[in-house]
Amino acid sequence: MRKLINVFFVAAGLLFTANMASAQQKLGHINSEEVFANLPEAKTAQTTLETLGKQKQADIDAMIKRISKQNGCCRSETKNFK
């Protein structure tokens, strides 16, 4: 009988501590997009990225034009060899 009482108290203690542990968990939802949109650092980073993107796109367009021009020259030279 004494073992049964001890087992009961241990089981009750475990259930009590499990309930206490789960009671301390807090759940919530944060709209991180709104938080980042309101940060001044995020705004400056966004403008910096847009400027850098435009600059790199201009560089890519210039490279495409140069390669197309070189490709056109090579095609005309190969026609002369035939």
PDB file of C-alpha atoms in Angstrom:
ATOM      1  CA  MET A   1       0.000   0.000   0.000  1.00  0.00           C
ATOM      2  CA  ARG A   2       2.829   2.350   0.847  1.00  0.00           C
ATOM      3  CA  LYS A   3       4.406   1.819  -2.602  1.00  0.00           C
ATOM      4  CA  LEU A   4       1.078   2.633  -4.236  1.00  0.00           C
ATOM      5  CA  ILE A   5       0.870   5.923  -2.357  1.00  0.00           C
ATOM      6  CA  ASN A   6       4.457   6.793  -3.316  1.00  0.00           C
ATOM      7  CA  VAL A   7       3.754   6.032  -6.970  1.00  0.00           C
ATOM      8  CA  PHE A   8       0.632   8.197  -6.812  1.00  0.00           C
ATOM      9  CA  PHE A   9       2.540  11.167  -5.391  1.00  0.00           C
ATOM     10  CA  VAL A  10       5.346  10.808  -7.945  1.00  0.00           C
ATOM     11  CA  ALA A  11       2.819  10.651 -10.798  1.00  0.00           C
ATOM     12  CA  ALA A  12       0.965  13.682  -9.423  1.00  0.00           C
ATOM     13  CA  GLY A  13       4.250  15.582  -9.098  1.00  0.00           C
ATOM     14  CA  LEU A  14       5.190  14.777 -12.690  1.00  0.00           C
ATOM     15  CA  LEU A  15       1.801  15.907 -13.977  1.00  0.00           C
ATOM     16  CA  PHE A  16       2.014  19.117 -11.955  1.00  0.00           C
ATOM     17  CA  THR A  17       5.480  19.996 -13.295  1.00  0.00           C
ATOM     18  CA  ALA A  18       4.419  19.149 -16.862  1.00  0.00           C
ATOM     19  CA  ASN A  19       1.478  21.545 -16.552  1.00  0.00           C
ATOM     20  CA  MET A  20       3.742  24.266 -15.168  1.00  0.00           C
ATOM     21  CA  ALA A  21       6.220  23.835 -18.013  1.00  0.00           C
ATOM     22  CA  SER A  22       3.577  24.058 -20.702  1.00  0.00           C
ATOM     23  CA  ALA A  23       1.967  27.081 -19.072  1.00  0.00           C
ATOM     24  CA  GLN A  24       5.129  29.092 -19.604  1.00  0.00           C
ATOM     25  CA  GLN A  25       5.127  28.689 -23.357  1.00  0.00           C
ATOM     26  CA  LYS A  26       3.768  31.753 -25.086  1.00  0.00           C
ATOM     27  CA  LEU A  27       2.573  31.721 -28.644  1.00  0.00           C
ATOM     28  CA  GLY A  28       2.170  34.735 -30.844  1.00  0.00           C
ATOM     29  CA  HIS A  29       2.377  36.039 -34.378  1.00  0.00           C
ATOM     30  CA  ILE A  30       4.611  38.844 -35.602  1.00  0.00           C
ATOM     31  CA  ASN A  31       4.276  40.410 -39.026  1.00  0.00           C
ATOM     32  CA  SER A  32       8.005  40.607 -39.749  1.00  0.00           C
ATOM     33  CA  GLU A  33       7.450  42.286 -43.117  1.00  0.00           C
ATOM     34  CA  GLU A  34       5.756  45.224 -41.397  1.00  0.00           C
ATOM     35  CA  VAL A  35       8.482  45.427 -38.753  1.00  0.00           C
ATOM     36  CA  PHE A  36      11.264  45.481 -41.351  1.00  0.00           C
ATOM     37  CA  ALA A  37       9.393  47.997 -43.501  1.00  0.00           C
ATOM     38  CA  ASN A  38       9.347  50.470 -40.616  1.00  0.00           C
ATOM     39  CA  LEU A  39      13.069  50.235 -39.861  1.00  0.00           C
ATOM     40  CA  PRO A  40      15.130  53.136 -41.269  1.00  0.00           C
ATOM     41  CA  GLU A  41      18.043  50.753 -41.944  1.00  0.00           C
ATOM     42  CA  ALA A  42      15.777  48.602 -44.099  1.00  0.00           C
ATOM     43  CA  LYS A  43      14.727  51.619 -46.152  1.00  0.00           C
ATOM     44  CA  THR A  44      18.322  52.678 -46.803  1.00  0.00           C
ATOM     45  CA  ALA A  45      19.289  49.104 -47.627  1.00  0.00           C
ATOM     46  CA  GLN A  46      16.390  48.860 -50.088  1.00  0.00           C
ATOM     47  CA  THR A  47      17.408  52.062 -51.909  1.00  0.00           C
ATOM     48  CA  THR A  48      21.044  50.915 -51.978  1.00  0.00           C
ATOM     49  CA  LEU A  49      20.012  47.577 -53.477  1.00  0.00           C
ATOM     50  CA  GLU A  50      17.831  49.257 -56.092  1.00  0.00           C
ATOM     51  CA  THR A  51      20.686  51.582 -57.103  1.00  0.00           C
ATOM     52  CA  LEU A  52      23.149  48.709 -57.264  1.00  0.00           C
ATOM     53  CA  GLY A  53      20.676  46.623 -59.278  1.00  0.00           C
ATOM     54  CA  LYS A  54      20.204  49.393 -61.839  1.00  0.00           C
ATOM     55  CA  GLN A  55      23.973  49.846 -62.148  1.00  0.00           C
ATOM     56  CA  LYS A  56      24.611  46.132 -62.627  1.00  0.00           C
ATOM     57  CA  GLN A  57      21.783  45.883 -65.175  1.00  0.00           C
ATOM     58  CA  ALA A  58      23.367  48.727 -67.154  1.00  0.00           C
ATOM     59  CA  ASP A  59      26.710  46.887 -67.051  1.00  0.00           C
ATOM     60  CA  ILE A  60      25.054  43.705 -68.293  1.00  0.00           C
ATOM     61  CA  ASP A  61      23.316  45.555 -71.124  1.00  0.00           C
ATOM     62  CA  ALA A  62      26.634  47.099 -72.174  1.00  0.00           C
ATOM     63  CA  MET A  63      28.285  43.670 -72.180  1.00  0.00           C
ATOM     64  CA  ILE A  64      25.471  42.207 -74.275  1.00  0.00           C
ATOM     65  CA  LYS A  65      25.859  45.000 -76.827  1.00  0.00           C
ATOM     66  CA  ARG A  66      29.629  44.516 -76.964  1.00  0.00           C
ATOM     67  CA  ILE A  67      29.319  40.753 -77.388  1.00  0.00           C
ATOM     68  CA  SER A  68      26.642  41.142 -80.052  1.00  0.00           C
ATOM     69  CA  LYS A  69      28.874  43.572 -81.923  1.00  0.00           C
ATOM     70  CA  GLN A  70      31.861  41.209 -81.704  1.00  0.00           C
ATOM     71  CA  ASN A  71      29.682  38.290 -82.748  1.00  0.00           C
ATOM     72  CA  GLY A  72      28.510  40.242 -85.794  1.00  0.00           C
ATOM     73  CA  CYS A  73      32.113  41.003 -86.773  1.00  0.00           C
ATOM     74  CA  CYS A  74      33.092  37.349 -86.425  1.00  0.00           C
ATOM     75  CA  ARG A  75      30.202  36.208 -88.575  1.00  0.00           C
ATOM     76  CA  SER A  76      31.098  38.638 -91.335  1.00  0.00           C
ATOM     77  CA  GLU A  77      34.753  37.499 -91.230  1.00  0.00           C
ATOM     78  CA  THR A  78      33.798  33.832 -91.454  1.00  0.00           C
ATOM     79  CA  LYS A  79      31.670  34.559 -94.508  1.00  0.00           C
ATOM     80  CA  ASN A  80      34.753  36.065 -96.192  1.00  0.00           C
ATOM     81  CA  PHE A  81      36.764  32.896 -95.574  1.00  0.00           C
ATOM     82  CA  LYS A  82      34.287  30.610 -97.351  1.00  0.00           C
TER      83      LYS A  82
END
